Amino acid sequence: MSMLRARLERLKGIKPSQAGEQMDIHNTAAAEKKSIAQELALYQDGSYTEGSSPYAAQAGISQPSFPPEANLLELDAKLESASKLTNLLKLVPLHDEEAHAHKWNQLHVQLAQNEFGTFLMRTRTYRRDEAIGMHQFGEWQQAGLHLNAFYPEQEAELEQFLFLDLETTGLGSGTGNIPFMVGLAFWENEQFVVQQALIRHPAEERAMLAYLHQLTAHFSHLVTYNGKSFDWPLLHSRYMLNGMRETIWQPLHIDLLHPSRAIWRNTLESCKLSHIEKMRLGIIRVDDLPGSEAPARYFNFLSSGDPSELEDVYKHNEIDMMSLVTLAIRFGHLLSNEDVRTIVQQPSEPEELVRTGLWLEKMGRFLYSKQLFQLAAHIPQQSSQTIMMLAMRDKKYNEMQRALMLWEKIVMTSGAFASRTQVEAAIELSMYYEHKAKQPLQALHYASLAYEFQLQLQSVSRRETKQKEKELSELNKRIERIKKKCRLSV
């Protein structure tokens, strides 16, 4: 190779001494131009190899060598001897020769080691008498088991629920998005343990995923917020890209975004966890880093190697984890099927009362939901849409006395223009008196009201005009049919 290089240099008119200097300059410039993003891209398409990270060498991070064909399933045998989940991993302080070791130690970050290499781990614990917002963490012992309502056929113990939240390099779900921090929380020895795993460069991802595989073997349920759409599919793809297909965990997934939307979709401005925790859990963040800025902080860290760039990311993710736990406690109390008015903040909005009750009934919890419906039915000022939701629920369960009262309340609502809800309520009353009560005159009265309301509805598009004409035609047929019944009953 050296002879060939010398020959090429002679052909180009370059002296050997000059060639060495020019090559050094060229290599230095090329190394400076190679960005972390390019390194990540190499890793994603499979051409990245362990020990090839220029950033790691520059930052003074030792890069481990690990078996390329190692089988994660062999690690399962080690789980049997682990007395505690926190003992699954070998943790040591970062050595002084590591770059910025003192700053990592100030952040309470340790070096984690396993057969696949190293990554960083930060561990915090929360006692049962500590709280964030309205709920103490010890309430998990009372409320946690009620989350089994999500999967009643496979009940779990308190220690079998794993909470998870990711911080990633982007917002998409493609292969270019890498979880650089994995936040984990679980109940152990009557306290919550929060672990935050961090990779300093792409070569550490495999070791972090291997640990996650070890840890998840102890849990049956996964609790996330928007995790079904984002966090867990992303981790799933990272396992696949790292050749760990046989080790992918199949948990019973509880995504708290879905019940949050079911209850607060119209009551709150947003169903983001940060907004729900503020408005309903009493959690106030002070000088918190917005989650959207976490990727930029991580890339700053990759460029500088300074752990100070990640301090706010650690704090943000830790609050996310404990906020998720607090929200799970809140839903656990709601699912207890008991009167929890002394434990849980009572909903103040009529729609929230109804939506909470509807969600509880869907989950098979009827006691507290009936109390919420009773409160909602007697609130004087509320939207016709909320009243209609409750009335349709009463119709479903054949509680017709209150349903009729609610439909009447909607029909009697005054306004400059009729609403579609008034049309629907009048039709429901007409159907009841025609088919159930067998009172055609009353049925005709409400059918005629529905027709009048329909005429008053404003149509702003051609499609709406056609729909309005169709509904008027159907109402006219209903009126003619009821009139025949009236003549026959005379």
Tab-separated table of C-alpha atoms in Angstrom:
chain	number	residue	atom	x	y	z
A	1	MET	CA	0.000	0.000	0.000
A	2	SER	CA	2.857	2.420	0.818
A	3	MET	CA	4.575	1.669	-2.497
A	4	LEU	CA	1.349	2.347	-4.407
A	5	ARG	CA	0.826	5.616	-2.540
A	6	ALA	CA	4.384	6.753	-3.294
A	7	ARG	CA	3.916	5.944	-6.982
A	8	LEU	CA	0.701	7.975	-7.116
A	9	GLU	CA	2.446	10.865	-5.407
A	10	ARG	CA	5.255	10.846	-7.985
A	11	LEU	CA	2.692	10.832	-10.807
A	12	LYS	CA	1.035	13.895	-9.239
A	13	GLY	CA	4.350	15.683	-8.786
A	14	ILE	CA	4.183	15.631	-5.008
A	15	LYS	CA	7.293	15.005	-2.958
A	16	PRO	CA	6.994	12.430	-0.181
A	17	SER	CA	7.720	14.977	2.542
A	18	GLN	CA	5.079	17.332	1.182
A	19	ALA	CA	2.602	14.497	0.843
A	20	GLY	CA	2.691	13.711	4.518
A	21	GLU	CA	2.074	17.324	5.481
A	22	GLN	CA	-0.764	17.749	2.995
A	23	MET	CA	-2.371	14.492	4.098
A	24	ASP	CA	-2.286	15.581	7.742
A	25	ILE	CA	-3.912	18.891	6.894
A	26	HIS	CA	-6.539	17.175	4.761
A	27	ASN	CA	-7.340	14.593	7.452
A	28	THR	CA	-7.633	17.244	10.147
A	29	ALA	CA	-10.029	19.326	8.083
A	30	ALA	CA	-12.110	16.272	7.197
A	31	ALA	CA	-12.336	15.244	10.845
A	32	GLU	CA	-13.494	18.703	11.826
A	33	LYS	CA	-16.176	18.719	9.115
A	34	LYS	CA	-17.608	15.352	10.068
A	35	SER	CA	-20.631	16.191	12.252
A	36	ILE	CA	-22.374	14.177	14.883
A	37	ALA	CA	-25.382	13.980	12.585
A	38	GLN	CA	-23.265	12.155	9.998
A	39	GLU	CA	-22.059	9.771	12.646
A	40	LEU	CA	-25.646	9.021	13.646
A	41	ALA	CA	-26.541	8.448	10.000
A	42	LEU	CA	-23.730	5.909	9.660
A	43	TYR	CA	-25.026	4.131	12.719
A	44	GLN	CA	-28.576	4.010	11.422
A	45	ASP	CA	-27.755	2.399	8.092
A	46	GLY	CA	-25.590	-0.267	9.717
A	47	SER	CA	-22.167	0.978	8.573
A	48	TYR	CA	-21.244	2.351	11.967
A	49	THR	CA	-18.854	0.079	13.848
A	50	GLU	CA	-17.811	0.063	17.464
A	51	GLY	CA	-14.661	2.045	18.040
A	52	SER	CA	-15.240	4.322	15.036
A	53	SER	CA	-16.649	7.325	16.905
A	54	PRO	CA	-14.403	10.393	16.497
A	55	TYR	CA	-16.479	12.230	19.088
A	56	ALA	CA	-15.968	9.547	21.703
A	57	ALA	CA	-12.217	9.624	21.241
A	58	GLN	CA	-12.156	13.415	21.341
A	59	ALA	CA	-14.265	13.518	24.512
A	60	GLY	CA	-12.102	10.958	26.250
A	61	ILE	CA	-14.816	8.277	26.373
A	62	SER	CA	-13.534	4.739	26.271
A	63	GLN	CA	-15.390	2.711	23.663
A	64	PRO	CA	-16.145	-0.878	24.647
A	65	SER	CA	-15.742	-3.873	22.423
A	66	PHE	CA	-18.558	-6.378	22.734
A	67	PRO	CA	-19.461	-9.601	20.977
A	68	PRO	CA	-21.246	-8.849	17.682
A	69	GLU	CA	-23.286	-12.038	17.806
A	70	ALA	CA	-24.087	-11.979	21.521
A	71	ASN	CA	-27.493	-13.362	22.442
A	72	LEU	CA	-29.440	-11.265	24.913
A	73	LEU	CA	-31.477	-14.263	25.956
A	74	GLU	CA	-28.395	-15.637	27.712
A	75	LEU	CA	-28.600	-12.719	30.121
A	76	ASP	CA	-31.919	-13.940	31.501
A	77	ALA	CA	-30.159	-16.466	33.708
A	78	LYS	CA	-28.633	-13.596	35.664
A	79	LEU	CA	-32.063	-12.284	36.570
A	80	GLU	CA	-32.690	-15.219	38.893
A	81	SER	CA	-29.895	-14.179	41.239
A	82	ALA	CA	-30.781	-10.494	41.336
A	83	SER	CA	-32.325	-9.663	44.713
A	84	LYS	CA	-33.328	-6.137	43.681
A	85	LEU	CA	-34.001	-4.454	40.374
A	86	THR	CA	-31.470	-1.784	41.218
A	87	ASN	CA	-28.796	-4.487	41.454
A	88	LEU	CA	-29.237	-5.662	37.876
A	89	LEU	CA	-26.559	-3.260	36.706
A	90	LYS	CA	-22.984	-2.658	37.726
A	91	LEU	CA	-22.677	1.041	38.565
A	92	VAL	CA	-19.408	2.806	39.338
A	93	PRO	CA	-18.461	6.484	39.608
A	94	LEU	CA	-16.812	7.927	36.536
A	95	HIS	CA	-13.034	7.861	36.822
A	96	ASP	CA	-11.108	11.081	37.033
A	97	GLU	CA	-9.535	10.409	33.651
A	98	GLU	CA	-12.985	10.548	32.048
A	99	ALA	CA	-13.723	13.937	30.541
A	100	HIS	CA	-15.835	16.143	32.845
A	101	ALA	CA	-15.995	13.380	35.464
A	102	HIS	CA	-16.547	15.871	38.299
A	103	LYS	CA	-19.555	17.390	36.514
A	104	TRP	CA	-21.114	13.978	35.956
A	105	ASN	CA	-20.651	13.200	39.642
A	106	GLN	CA	-22.347	16.477	40.586
A	107	LEU	CA	-25.348	15.328	38.551
A	108	HIS	CA	-25.293	12.003	40.484
A	109	VAL	CA	-24.573	10.162	37.236
A	110	GLN	CA	-22.674	6.883	37.282
A	111	LEU	CA	-21.097	4.654	34.677
A	112	ALA	CA	-23.195	1.572	33.908
A	113	GLN	CA	-21.507	-1.550	32.594
A	114	ASN	CA	-22.759	-4.817	31.141
A	115	GLU	CA	-21.597	-7.380	28.596
A	116	PHE	CA	-22.527	-5.069	25.742
A	117	GLY	CA	-20.575	-2.031	26.852
A	118	THR	CA	-21.226	1.083	28.887
A	119	PHE	CA	-23.703	3.934	29.197
A	120	LEU	CA	-24.608	6.398	31.931
A	121	MET	CA	-27.233	5.972	34.635
A	122	ARG	CA	-28.758	8.428	37.070
A	123	THR	CA	-30.886	6.990	39.894
A	124	ARG	CA	-33.213	8.881	42.224
A	125	THR	CA	-35.669	7.606	44.831
A	126	TYR	CA	-38.907	9.077	46.171
A	127	ARG	CA	-40.216	8.029	49.569
A	128	ARG	CA	-43.860	7.188	50.065
A	129	ASP	CA	-44.443	10.376	52.091
A	130	GLU	CA	-43.051	12.630	49.360
A	131	ALA	CA	-45.343	14.300	46.842
A	132	ILE	CA	-45.376	16.190	43.592
A	133	GLY	CA	-48.628	18.076	43.233
A	134	MET	CA	-51.770	16.833	44.974
A	135	HIS	CA	-50.839	13.184	45.574
A	136	GLN	CA	-48.227	11.559	47.767
A	137	PHE	CA	-46.348	8.692	46.143
A	138	GLY	CA	-47.440	6.385	48.944
A	139	GLU	CA	-50.969	6.596	47.527
A	140	TRP	CA	-49.729	4.189	44.867
A	141	GLN	CA	-50.233	1.396	47.410
A	142	GLN	CA	-53.911	2.301	47.600
A	143	ALA	CA	-54.577	3.311	43.994
A	144	GLY	CA	-52.113	1.347	41.880
A	145	LEU	CA	-53.905	-1.997	41.853
A	146	HIS	CA	-57.050	-0.358	40.446
A	147	LEU	CA	-55.173	0.170	37.177
A	148	ASN	CA	-55.809	-3.529	36.624
A	149	ALA	CA	-59.176	-2.359	35.286
A	150	PHE	CA	-57.377	-1.726	31.988
A	151	TYR	CA	-56.590	-5.460	31.693
A	152	PRO	CA	-58.879	-7.224	34.188
A	153	GLU	CA	-58.058	-10.672	32.816
A	154	GLN	CA	-54.351	-10.273	33.719
A	155	GLU	CA	-53.998	-8.568	37.069
A	156	ALA	CA	-50.609	-7.371	38.276
A	157	GLU	CA	-49.006	-6.488	41.590
A	158	LEU	CA	-47.824	-2.962	42.377
A	159	GLU	CA	-44.233	-3.921	41.568
A	160	GLN	CA	-45.138	-5.124	38.066
A	161	PHE	CA	-45.938	-1.684	36.605
A	162	LEU	CA	-43.087	0.016	34.743
A	163	PHE	CA	-43.319	3.723	33.839
A	164	LEU	CA	-41.421	4.939	30.779
A	165	ASP	CA	-40.709	8.236	29.032
A	166	LEU	CA	-38.141	8.989	26.323
A	167	GLU	CA	-36.086	11.992	25.332
A	168	THR	CA	-35.177	11.681	21.663
A	169	THR	CA	-33.107	13.391	18.979
A	170	GLY	CA	-36.252	14.308	17.037
A	171	LEU	CA	-40.029	14.195	17.008
A	172	GLY	CA	-40.648	11.642	14.248
A	173	SER	CA	-40.832	7.866	14.462
A	174	GLY	CA	-38.367	7.053	11.670
A	175	THR	CA	-34.987	5.380	11.939
A	176	GLY	CA	-33.254	8.742	12.247
A	177	ASN	CA	-34.831	9.394	15.636
A	178	ILE	CA	-32.734	8.000	18.477
A	179	PRO	CA	-33.748	7.862	22.159
A	180	PHE	CA	-30.726	9.346	23.884
A	181	MET	CA	-32.341	9.227	27.349
A	182	VAL	CA	-34.700	6.559	28.667
A	183	GLY	CA	-36.603	7.521	31.805
A	184	LEU	CA	-37.855	4.609	33.930
A	185	ALA	CA	-39.787	4.455	37.200
A	186	PHE	CA	-40.992	1.536	39.312
A	187	TRP	CA	-42.176	0.760	42.842
A	188	GLU	CA	-39.646	-1.075	45.000
A	189	ASN	CA	-39.306	-1.367	48.779
A	190	GLU	CA	-42.187	1.067	49.377
A	191	GLN	CA	-40.619	3.840	47.330
A	192	PHE	CA	-40.461	4.903	43.708
A	193	VAL	CA	-37.142	4.433	41.935
A	194	VAL	CA	-36.464	6.694	38.949
A	195	GLN	CA	-33.697	5.670	36.570
A	196	GLN	CA	-32.463	7.770	33.650
A	197	ALA	CA	-30.253	5.957	31.152
A	198	LEU	CA	-28.197	8.133	28.808
A	199	ILE	CA	-26.028	7.281	25.813
A	200	ARG	CA	-23.033	9.549	25.159
A	201	HIS	CA	-22.655	8.343	21.583
A	202	PRO	CA	-24.462	5.835	19.333
A	203	ALA	CA	-22.187	2.914	20.216
A	204	GLU	CA	-23.637	2.907	23.747
A	205	GLU	CA	-27.213	2.347	22.584
A	206	ARG	CA	-26.852	-1.430	22.416
A	207	ALA	CA	-25.713	-1.670	26.028
A	208	MET	CA	-28.616	0.523	27.146
A	209	LEU	CA	-31.127	-1.610	25.233
A	210	ALA	CA	-29.611	-4.750	26.746
A	211	TYR	CA	-30.195	-3.355	30.226
A	212	LEU	CA	-33.740	-2.388	29.317
A	213	HIS	CA	-34.299	-5.974	28.206
A	214	GLN	CA	-33.047	-7.239	31.558
A	215	LEU	CA	-35.201	-4.824	33.507
A	216	THR	CA	-38.460	-5.338	31.611
A	217	ALA	CA	-38.367	-9.069	32.307
A	218	HIS	CA	-39.568	-8.208	35.819
A	219	PHE	CA	-42.667	-6.304	34.696
A	220	SER	CA	-45.952	-7.197	33.034
A	221	HIS	CA	-47.480	-3.721	32.527
A	222	LEU	CA	-46.054	-0.631	30.829
A	223	VAL	CA	-47.420	2.833	31.705
A	224	THR	CA	-46.732	5.739	29.334
A	225	TYR	CA	-48.215	8.968	28.009
A	226	ASN	CA	-48.629	8.764	24.238
A	227	GLY	CA	-46.362	5.740	24.416
A	228	LYS	CA	-48.486	3.544	22.157
A	229	SER	CA	-47.988	5.958	19.278
A	230	PHE	CA	-44.472	7.214	19.990
A	231	ASP	CA	-42.259	5.890	22.806
A	232	TRP	CA	-42.788	2.160	22.530
A	233	PRO	CA	-42.842	1.893	18.696
A	234	LEU	CA	-39.616	3.917	18.639
A	235	LEU	CA	-37.915	1.590	21.128
A	236	HIS	CA	-39.266	-1.364	19.168
A	237	SER	CA	-37.583	-0.065	16.011
A	238	ARG	CA	-34.302	0.516	17.875
A	239	TYR	CA	-34.318	-3.114	19.020
A	240	MET	CA	-34.890	-4.226	15.444
A	241	LEU	CA	-32.114	-2.014	14.063
A	242	ASN	CA	-29.716	-3.394	16.675
A	243	GLY	CA	-30.523	-6.983	15.700
A	244	MET	CA	-32.387	-7.767	18.936
A	245	ARG	CA	-35.632	-9.039	17.445
A	246	GLU	CA	-35.949	-12.013	19.772
A	247	THR	CA	-35.736	-9.868	22.889
A	248	ILE	CA	-38.564	-7.395	22.300
A	249	TRP	CA	-40.832	-7.169	25.346
A	250	GLN	CA	-44.594	-7.560	24.837
A	251	PRO	CA	-46.151	-5.689	27.769
A	252	LEU	CA	-49.750	-4.921	28.653
A	253	HIS	CA	-49.603	-1.269	27.682
A	254	ILE	CA	-51.514	1.428	29.589
A	255	ASP	CA	-51.320	4.690	27.662
A	256	LEU	CA	-52.764	7.394	29.916
A	257	LEU	CA	-53.163	9.802	26.993
A	258	HIS	CA	-56.351	7.982	25.956
A	259	PRO	CA	-58.320	8.332	29.227
A	260	SER	CA	-56.993	11.890	29.519
A	261	ARG	CA	-58.468	12.747	26.136
A	262	ALA	CA	-61.701	10.980	26.989
A	263	ILE	CA	-62.151	13.206	30.050
A	264	TRP	CA	-60.457	16.524	29.219
A	265	ARG	CA	-60.579	16.831	25.422
A	266	ASN	CA	-62.944	19.831	25.518
A	267	THR	CA	-62.476	21.009	29.096
A	268	LEU	CA	-58.766	21.822	28.873
A	269	GLU	CA	-56.960	23.793	26.193
A	270	SER	CA	-54.535	20.935	25.626
A	271	CYS	CA	-54.162	17.300	26.606
A	272	LYS	CA	-50.389	17.545	26.818
A	273	LEU	CA	-49.086	16.045	30.042
A	274	SER	CA	-47.487	19.367	31.009
A	275	HIS	CA	-50.879	21.102	30.785
A	276	ILE	CA	-52.875	18.379	32.559
A	277	GLU	CA	-50.398	18.219	35.436
A	278	LYS	CA	-50.720	21.974	35.939
A	279	MET	CA	-54.509	22.237	35.646
A	280	ARG	CA	-55.583	18.993	37.329
A	281	LEU	CA	-52.682	17.578	39.379
A	282	GLY	CA	-51.371	20.769	40.980
A	283	ILE	CA	-47.854	20.336	39.569
A	284	ILE	CA	-46.148	23.656	38.842
A	285	ARG	CA	-42.843	23.520	36.993
A	286	VAL	CA	-40.357	26.304	37.691
A	287	ASP	CA	-37.783	27.176	35.004
A	288	ASP	CA	-38.505	23.896	33.247
A	289	LEU	CA	-36.870	23.162	29.910
A	290	PRO	CA	-39.517	22.683	27.187
A	291	GLY	CA	-39.380	19.141	25.850
A	292	SER	CA	-38.953	20.447	22.312
A	293	GLU	CA	-35.584	21.944	23.301
A	294	ALA	CA	-34.147	18.693	24.682
A	295	PRO	CA	-32.728	17.514	21.302
A	296	ALA	CA	-30.816	20.788	20.846
A	297	ARG	CA	-29.322	20.455	24.337
A	298	TYR	CA	-28.225	16.919	23.531
A	299	PHE	CA	-26.553	17.970	20.278
A	300	ASN	CA	-24.789	20.764	22.171
A	301	PHE	CA	-23.531	18.109	24.562
A	302	LEU	CA	-22.335	15.954	21.669
A	303	SER	CA	-20.374	18.898	20.304
A	304	SER	CA	-18.840	20.052	23.577
A	305	GLY	CA	-18.899	16.970	25.772
A	306	ASP	CA	-19.987	19.205	28.664
A	307	PRO	CA	-22.559	17.464	30.935
A	308	SER	CA	-23.885	20.865	32.032
A	309	GLU	CA	-25.809	20.962	28.759
A	310	LEU	CA	-27.907	18.030	29.998
A	311	GLU	CA	-28.695	19.192	33.537
A	312	ASP	CA	-32.033	20.715	32.543
A	313	VAL	CA	-32.843	17.690	30.373
A	314	TYR	CA	-32.376	15.396	33.372
A	315	LYS	CA	-34.654	17.602	35.492
A	316	HIS	CA	-37.316	17.812	32.775
A	317	ASN	CA	-37.379	14.053	32.254
A	318	GLU	CA	-37.468	13.370	35.996
A	319	ILE	CA	-40.514	15.616	36.437
A	320	ASP	CA	-42.128	13.927	33.431
A	321	MET	CA	-41.673	10.552	35.114
A	322	MET	CA	-43.085	11.606	38.471
A	323	SER	CA	-45.910	13.519	36.802
A	324	LEU	CA	-46.787	10.314	34.948
A	325	VAL	CA	-46.796	8.416	38.251
A	326	THR	CA	-49.038	11.070	39.834
A	327	LEU	CA	-51.470	10.887	36.912
A	328	ALA	CA	-51.556	7.092	37.261
A	329	ILE	CA	-52.393	7.507	40.965
A	330	ARG	CA	-55.232	9.882	40.034
A	331	PHE	CA	-56.719	7.394	37.548
A	332	GLY	CA	-56.223	4.589	40.050
A	333	HIS	CA	-58.327	6.467	42.610
A	334	LEU	CA	-61.041	7.107	40.010
A	335	LEU	CA	-61.114	3.407	39.132
A	336	SER	CA	-61.499	2.303	42.765
A	337	ASN	CA	-65.308	2.237	42.336
A	338	GLU	CA	-65.639	4.092	45.634
A	339	ASP	CA	-66.660	7.570	46.703
A	340	VAL	CA	-63.315	9.340	46.279
A	341	ARG	CA	-64.508	12.928	46.687
A	342	THR	CA	-62.293	13.341	49.756
A	343	ILE	CA	-59.238	12.025	47.871
A	344	VAL	CA	-59.610	13.297	44.319
A	345	GLN	CA	-60.351	16.874	43.307
A	346	GLN	CA	-63.988	17.059	42.204
A	347	PRO	CA	-64.438	18.078	38.548
A	348	SER	CA	-65.784	21.606	38.296
A	349	GLU	CA	-66.863	21.719	34.659
A	350	PRO	CA	-70.202	20.027	33.812
A	351	GLU	CA	-68.732	18.397	30.707
A	352	GLU	CA	-65.836	17.027	32.733
A	353	LEU	CA	-68.308	15.538	35.212
A	354	VAL	CA	-70.162	13.768	32.397
A	355	ARG	CA	-67.078	12.648	30.493
A	356	THR	CA	-65.458	11.301	33.656
A	357	GLY	CA	-68.607	9.321	34.436
A	358	LEU	CA	-68.830	7.977	30.885
A	359	TRP	CA	-65.212	6.840	30.972
A	360	LEU	CA	-65.678	5.150	34.356
A	361	GLU	CA	-68.708	3.263	33.075
A	362	LYS	CA	-66.725	2.158	30.042
A	363	MET	CA	-64.130	0.771	32.478
A	364	GLY	CA	-66.861	-1.054	34.419
A	365	ARG	CA	-66.939	1.364	37.377
A	366	PHE	CA	-70.499	2.556	38.080
A	367	LEU	CA	-70.691	3.818	41.684
A	368	TYR	CA	-68.761	7.089	41.412
A	369	SER	CA	-70.004	7.680	37.859
A	370	LYS	CA	-73.640	7.818	39.074
A	371	GLN	CA	-72.700	10.485	41.617
A	372	LEU	CA	-71.036	12.533	38.871
A	373	PHE	CA	-74.069	12.227	36.581
A	374	GLN	CA	-76.385	13.329	39.373
A	375	LEU	CA	-74.290	16.423	39.971
A	376	ALA	CA	-74.110	17.257	36.264
A	377	ALA	CA	-77.871	16.912	35.747
A	378	HIS	CA	-78.645	19.626	38.285
A	379	ILE	CA	-76.144	22.264	37.196
A	380	PRO	CA	-78.254	25.153	35.842
A	381	GLN	CA	-75.813	26.642	33.325
A	382	GLN	CA	-74.220	24.148	30.949
A	383	SER	CA	-73.946	23.530	27.230
A	384	SER	CA	-76.623	21.634	25.348
A	385	GLN	CA	-73.934	19.253	24.037
A	386	THR	CA	-73.075	18.211	27.600
A	387	ILE	CA	-76.738	17.692	28.467
A	388	MET	CA	-77.168	15.644	25.292
A	389	MET	CA	-74.234	13.380	26.186
A	390	LEU	CA	-75.807	12.600	29.552
A	391	ALA	CA	-79.266	12.118	28.027
A	392	MET	CA	-77.958	9.627	25.461
A	393	ARG	CA	-76.169	7.769	28.242
A	394	ASP	CA	-79.459	7.566	30.177
A	395	LYS	CA	-81.222	6.283	27.072
A	396	LYS	CA	-78.597	3.543	26.710
A	397	TYR	CA	-79.205	2.352	30.279
A	398	ASN	CA	-83.003	2.820	29.998
A	399	GLU	CA	-83.064	5.573	32.610
A	400	MET	CA	-85.752	7.372	30.632
A	401	GLN	CA	-87.136	9.660	33.307
A	402	ARG	CA	-83.957	11.741	33.482
A	403	ALA	CA	-83.346	11.416	29.739
A	404	LEU	CA	-86.757	12.945	28.986
A	405	MET	CA	-86.102	15.764	31.418
A	406	LEU	CA	-82.741	16.504	29.807
A	407	TRP	CA	-84.118	16.441	26.243
A	408	GLU	CA	-86.886	18.802	27.318
A	409	LYS	CA	-84.254	21.091	28.815
A	410	ILE	CA	-82.418	21.206	25.493
A	411	VAL	CA	-85.564	21.839	23.454
A	412	MET	CA	-86.568	24.728	25.732
A	413	THR	CA	-83.166	26.424	25.361
A	414	SER	CA	-83.657	29.870	23.866
A	415	GLY	CA	-81.373	31.530	21.340
A	416	ALA	CA	-81.234	33.624	18.220
A	417	PHE	CA	-80.992	30.482	16.123
A	418	ALA	CA	-81.797	26.856	16.718
A	419	SER	CA	-78.935	24.402	17.230
A	420	ARG	CA	-78.376	20.947	15.830
A	421	THR	CA	-78.523	19.608	19.383
A	422	GLN	CA	-82.079	20.954	19.647
A	423	VAL	CA	-83.011	19.118	16.440
A	424	GLU	CA	-81.559	15.872	17.836
A	425	ALA	CA	-83.305	16.296	21.211
A	426	ALA	CA	-86.688	16.984	19.562
A	427	ILE	CA	-86.289	13.884	17.357
A	428	GLU	CA	-85.412	11.759	20.405
A	429	LEU	CA	-88.549	12.990	22.198
A	430	SER	CA	-90.665	12.326	19.113
A	431	MET	CA	-89.319	8.765	18.832
A	432	TYR	CA	-89.953	8.082	22.507
A	433	TYR	CA	-93.576	9.239	22.438
A	434	GLU	CA	-94.254	7.465	19.141
A	435	HIS	CA	-92.691	4.082	19.885
A	436	LYS	CA	-92.414	3.783	23.675
A	437	ALA	CA	-95.185	5.888	25.234
A	438	LYS	CA	-97.579	5.376	22.280
A	439	GLN	CA	-98.695	9.005	22.396
A	440	PRO	CA	-98.857	10.111	18.735
A	441	LEU	CA	-100.021	13.668	19.496
A	442	GLN	CA	-96.942	14.309	21.654
A	443	ALA	CA	-94.777	12.646	19.035
A	444	LEU	CA	-96.243	14.914	16.350
A	445	HIS	CA	-95.577	17.977	18.495
A	446	TYR	CA	-91.875	17.200	18.869
A	447	ALA	CA	-91.471	16.094	15.247
A	448	SER	CA	-92.916	19.438	14.148
A	449	LEU	CA	-90.527	21.236	16.518
A	450	ALA	CA	-87.601	19.306	15.038
A	451	TYR	CA	-88.723	20.403	11.548
A	452	GLU	CA	-88.845	24.052	12.636
A	453	PHE	CA	-85.426	23.828	14.268
A	454	GLN	CA	-84.004	22.231	11.129
A	455	LEU	CA	-85.331	25.089	8.979
A	456	GLN	CA	-83.528	27.601	11.196
A	457	LEU	CA	-80.117	25.914	10.897
A	458	GLN	CA	-77.603	27.922	8.923
A	459	SER	CA	-75.944	26.265	5.928
A	460	VAL	CA	-72.630	27.726	4.819
A	461	SER	CA	-71.696	25.250	2.092
A	462	ARG	CA	-73.367	23.373	-0.724
A	463	ARG	CA	-72.761	20.088	1.066
A	464	GLU	CA	-74.469	21.343	4.232
A	465	THR	CA	-77.394	22.619	2.156
A	466	LYS	CA	-77.879	19.193	0.578
A	467	GLN	CA	-77.655	17.525	4.000
A	468	LYS	CA	-80.217	19.967	5.387
A	469	GLU	CA	-82.635	19.229	2.521
A	470	LYS	CA	-82.225	15.498	3.084
A	471	GLU	CA	-82.952	15.781	6.818
A	472	LEU	CA	-85.979	18.010	6.188
A	473	SER	CA	-87.336	15.398	3.798
A	474	GLU	CA	-86.902	12.645	6.404
A	475	LEU	CA	-88.575	14.769	9.070
A	476	ASN	CA	-91.488	15.462	6.722
A	477	LYS	CA	-91.937	11.711	6.206
A	478	ARG	CA	-91.881	11.227	9.986
A	479	ILE	CA	-94.545	13.902	10.452
A	480	GLU	CA	-96.820	12.384	7.787
A	481	ARG	CA	-96.455	8.930	9.339
A	482	ILE	CA	-97.335	10.210	12.818
A	483	LYS	CA	-100.324	12.135	11.429
A	484	LYS	CA	-101.733	8.867	10.066
A	485	LYS	CA	-101.339	7.327	13.529
A	486	CYS	CA	-103.139	10.306	15.027
A	487	ARG	CA	-106.089	9.894	12.622
A	488	LEU	CA	-106.274	6.176	13.384
A	489	SER	CA	-106.287	6.827	17.137
A	490	VAL	CA	-109.284	9.211	16.918
